[in-house]
Structures are given as structure tokens and as C-alpha cells.
């Protein structure tokens, strides 16, 4: 199977239940930072503006959101989503509701600081 080259192709490769979650993350980010360019890089969906980017990706047990460095203001809220050995990545387990309100605040803050 060829590597995906767009966010739509990337999302379409997952089971329907994962597609729904990935689209929720995508829509949340788009609404929070409508001025950011939707793109696909490093094999993952991304949003980019100037030198700032955020990526999201699906894995076996979670959806990852990164990089989230420079977000000390949100440290306490982000702590429960830090994976083992990760510093700049948040992991949202499939068996828990997505923290979409937190995602919106994080990406908005990150892009506003750009």
C-alpha cells in the first residue's frame, strides 16, 4: 500500500471508529486555528503557520498530538496525557473521551505565540 500524501488519505486507512476520532481532532484544530495551513508532513496530518506546526497521528492505543513543547501554562492539564518517555507528545487513549476543549486551547495558544 502506498504511503498517504494527504490528510484524507491518511484518515481513510483507519477503521471507522478511529476515523471519527481523527476527524474530531482535525476539526477541532481547524476551528481553533483557521488561519493555519492544513498539510501533511513526516507521514502525519499537520497544521502549519510560519515556523509553528502541530501534528496528530493514530497509533495502536492512542492518538498522539505533538509537539507540545513551550506549553508550561498548561502543564497540569497536559500531565495526564503524557506518555511514557515522551516529553513533547500528548497521548489520548481510545478508551477515554478526547479532550477536544483542551486540544483547542493548546493549539490556539501555540499558534498565537508564533
PDB file of C-alpha atoms in Angstrom:
ATOM      1  CA  UNK A   1       0.000   0.000   0.000  1.00  0.00           C
ATOM      2  CA  UNK A   2       1.353   3.434  -0.936  1.00  0.00           C
ATOM      3  CA  UNK A   3       2.085   5.968   1.751  1.00  0.00           C
ATOM      4  CA  UNK A   4      -0.656   8.548   2.158  1.00  0.00           C
ATOM      5  CA  UNK A   5       0.071  12.018   0.800  1.00  0.00           C
ATOM      6  CA  UNK A   6      -2.928  13.845   2.227  1.00  0.00           C
ATOM      7  CA  UNK A   7      -4.833  14.017   5.476  1.00  0.00           C
ATOM      8  CA  UNK A   8      -7.900  12.499   3.823  1.00  0.00           C
ATOM      9  CA  UNK A   9      -5.870   9.522   2.570  1.00  0.00           C
ATOM     10  CA  UNK A  10      -4.257   9.100   5.978  1.00  0.00           C
ATOM     11  CA  UNK A  11      -7.557   9.073   7.859  1.00  0.00           C
ATOM     12  CA  UNK A  12      -9.258   6.773   5.339  1.00  0.00           C
ATOM     13  CA  UNK A  13      -6.788   3.980   6.161  1.00  0.00           C
ATOM     14  CA  UNK A  14      -8.106   3.503   9.679  1.00  0.00           C
ATOM     15  CA  UNK A  15     -11.203   1.676  10.912  1.00  0.00           C
ATOM     16  CA  UNK A  16     -14.351   3.821  11.028  1.00  0.00           C
ATOM     17  CA  UNK A  17     -14.248   4.310  14.802  1.00  0.00           C
ATOM     18  CA  UNK A  18     -10.692   5.695  14.563  1.00  0.00           C
ATOM     19  CA  UNK A  19     -11.625   7.822  11.548  1.00  0.00           C
ATOM     20  CA  UNK A  20     -14.312   9.545  13.604  1.00  0.00           C
ATOM     21  CA  UNK A  21     -11.808  10.410  16.333  1.00  0.00           C
ATOM     22  CA  UNK A  22      -9.186  11.629  13.868  1.00  0.00           C
ATOM     23  CA  UNK A  23     -11.762  13.841  12.158  1.00  0.00           C
ATOM     24  CA  UNK A  24     -12.768  15.234  15.549  1.00  0.00           C
ATOM     25  CA  UNK A  25      -9.158  16.213  16.258  1.00  0.00           C
ATOM     26  CA  UNK A  26      -8.799  17.658  12.750  1.00  0.00           C
ATOM     27  CA  UNK A  27     -11.995  19.710  13.005  1.00  0.00           C
ATOM     28  CA  UNK A  28     -11.100  20.941  16.477  1.00  0.00           C
ATOM     29  CA  UNK A  29      -7.716  22.177  15.297  1.00  0.00           C
ATOM     30  CA  UNK A  30      -9.207  23.786  12.166  1.00  0.00           C
ATOM     31  CA  UNK A  31     -11.745  25.698  14.246  1.00  0.00           C
ATOM     32  CA  UNK A  32      -9.160  26.766  16.816  1.00  0.00           C
ATOM     33  CA  UNK A  33      -6.622  27.976  14.251  1.00  0.00           C
ATOM     34  CA  UNK A  34      -8.473  28.609  10.994  1.00  0.00           C
ATOM     35  CA  UNK A  35      -5.554  30.661   9.696  1.00  0.00           C
ATOM     36  CA  UNK A  36      -3.137  27.702   9.859  1.00  0.00           C
ATOM     37  CA  UNK A  37      -2.454  25.692   6.713  1.00  0.00           C
ATOM     38  CA  UNK A  38      -3.627  22.115   6.731  1.00  0.00           C
ATOM     39  CA  UNK A  39      -0.809  19.967   5.375  1.00  0.00           C
ATOM     40  CA  UNK A  40       0.742  16.518   5.535  1.00  0.00           C
ATOM     41  CA  UNK A  41       4.350  16.072   6.609  1.00  0.00           C
ATOM     42  CA  UNK A  42       6.552  13.439   8.213  1.00  0.00           C
ATOM     43  CA  UNK A  43       3.835  10.967   7.263  1.00  0.00           C
ATOM     44  CA  UNK A  44       1.280  12.674   9.516  1.00  0.00           C
ATOM     45  CA  UNK A  45      -1.532  15.210   9.342  1.00  0.00           C
ATOM     46  CA  UNK A  46      -0.277  18.647  10.331  1.00  0.00           C
ATOM     47  CA  UNK A  47      -1.249  22.274  10.689  1.00  0.00           C
ATOM     48  CA  UNK A  48       1.386  24.887   9.966  1.00  0.00           C
ATOM     49  CA  UNK A  49       1.814  28.639  10.135  1.00  0.00           C
ATOM     50  CA  UNK A  50       5.189  30.275   9.621  1.00  0.00           C
ATOM     51  CA  UNK A  51       7.607  28.253  11.736  1.00  0.00           C
ATOM     52  CA  UNK A  52       4.985  26.642  14.008  1.00  0.00           C
ATOM     53  CA  UNK A  53       3.497  23.218  13.351  1.00  0.00           C
ATOM     54  CA  UNK A  54       1.416  20.699  15.222  1.00  0.00           C
ATOM     55  CA  UNK A  55       0.913  17.127  14.107  1.00  0.00           C
ATOM     56  CA  UNK A  56      -1.517  14.412  15.074  1.00  0.00           C
ATOM     57  CA  UNK A  57      -1.374  10.715  14.352  1.00  0.00           C
ATOM     58  CA  UNK A  58      -3.143   7.489  15.186  1.00  0.00           C
ATOM     59  CA  UNK A  59      -1.372   4.625  16.888  1.00  0.00           C
ATOM     60  CA  UNK A  60      -2.410   1.237  18.223  1.00  0.00           C
ATOM     61  CA  UNK A  61      -3.735   2.505  21.569  1.00  0.00           C
ATOM     62  CA  UNK A  62      -3.972   6.271  21.243  1.00  0.00           C
ATOM     63  CA  UNK A  63      -3.954   9.411  19.127  1.00  0.00           C
ATOM     64  CA  UNK A  64      -0.796  11.471  19.530  1.00  0.00           C
ATOM     65  CA  UNK A  65      -0.617  15.259  19.368  1.00  0.00           C
ATOM     66  CA  UNK A  66       2.748  16.975  19.085  1.00  0.00           C
ATOM     67  CA  UNK A  67       4.985  18.836  19.510  1.00  0.00           C
ATOM     68  CA  UNK A  68       3.630  20.438  22.629  1.00  0.00           C
ATOM     69  CA  UNK A  69       6.829  21.963  23.994  1.00  0.00           C
ATOM     70  CA  UNK A  70       6.720  25.501  25.330  1.00  0.00           C
ATOM     71  CA  UNK A  71       3.324  24.944  26.869  1.00  0.00           C
ATOM     72  CA  UNK A  72       4.193  25.347  30.561  1.00  0.00           C
ATOM     73  CA  UNK A  73       0.983  27.304  31.146  1.00  0.00           C
ATOM     74  CA  UNK A  74      -0.948  24.067  30.530  1.00  0.00           C
ATOM     75  CA  UNK A  75       1.470  21.690  32.268  1.00  0.00           C
ATOM     76  CA  UNK A  76      -1.006  20.422  34.882  1.00  0.00           C
ATOM     77  CA  UNK A  77      -3.763  19.781  32.357  1.00  0.00           C
ATOM     78  CA  UNK A  78      -1.388  18.061  29.946  1.00  0.00           C
ATOM     79  CA  UNK A  79       0.316  15.843  32.524  1.00  0.00           C
ATOM     80  CA  UNK A  80      -2.295  13.060  32.427  1.00  0.00           C
ATOM     81  CA  UNK A  81      -1.824  12.766  28.663  1.00  0.00           C
ATOM     82  CA  UNK A  82       1.961  12.434  28.669  1.00  0.00           C
ATOM     83  CA  UNK A  83       3.052   9.019  27.505  1.00  0.00           C
ATOM     84  CA  UNK A  84       5.883   7.032  28.996  1.00  0.00           C
ATOM     85  CA  UNK A  85       9.171   8.549  27.964  1.00  0.00           C
ATOM     86  CA  UNK A  86       7.545  11.347  25.999  1.00  0.00           C
ATOM     87  CA  UNK A  87       8.396  14.963  26.528  1.00  0.00           C
ATOM     88  CA  UNK A  88       6.611  16.866  23.797  1.00  0.00           C
ATOM     89  CA  UNK A  89       3.822  14.465  22.850  1.00  0.00           C
ATOM     90  CA  UNK A  90       0.347  14.086  24.273  1.00  0.00           C
ATOM     91  CA  UNK A  91      -1.379  10.721  24.027  1.00  0.00           C
ATOM     92  CA  UNK A  92      -5.162  10.422  24.008  1.00  0.00           C
ATOM     93  CA  UNK A  93      -6.200   6.803  24.697  1.00  0.00           C
ATOM     94  CA  UNK A  94      -9.010   5.410  22.559  1.00  0.00           C
ATOM     95  CA  UNK A  95     -10.880   4.193  25.613  1.00  0.00           C
ATOM     96  CA  UNK A  96     -11.327   7.717  27.017  1.00  0.00           C
ATOM     97  CA  UNK A  97     -13.156  10.737  25.586  1.00  0.00           C
ATOM     98  CA  UNK A  98     -10.991  13.082  23.544  1.00  0.00           C
ATOM     99  CA  UNK A  99     -10.204  16.298  25.459  1.00  0.00           C
ATOM    100  CA  UNK A 100     -11.242  18.448  22.498  1.00  0.00           C
ATOM    101  CA  UNK A 101     -11.659  21.632  24.509  1.00  0.00           C
ATOM    102  CA  UNK A 102      -8.094  21.237  25.807  1.00  0.00           C
ATOM    103  CA  UNK A 103      -6.793  20.498  22.299  1.00  0.00           C
ATOM    104  CA  UNK A 104      -8.447  23.683  21.013  1.00  0.00           C
ATOM    105  CA  UNK A 105      -6.914  25.807  23.761  1.00  0.00           C
ATOM    106  CA  UNK A 106      -3.461  24.258  23.323  1.00  0.00           C
ATOM    107  CA  UNK A 107      -3.204  24.713  19.580  1.00  0.00           C
ATOM    108  CA  UNK A 108      -4.722  28.193  19.674  1.00  0.00           C
ATOM    109  CA  UNK A 109      -2.183  29.242  22.294  1.00  0.00           C
ATOM    110  CA  UNK A 110       0.692  27.657  20.383  1.00  0.00           C
ATOM    111  CA  UNK A 111      -0.176  29.406  17.118  1.00  0.00           C
ATOM    112  CA  UNK A 112      -0.920  32.748  18.738  1.00  0.00           C
ATOM    113  CA  UNK A 113       2.584  32.727  20.213  1.00  0.00           C
ATOM    114  CA  UNK A 114       4.045  32.197  16.717  1.00  0.00           C
TER     115      UNK A 114
END
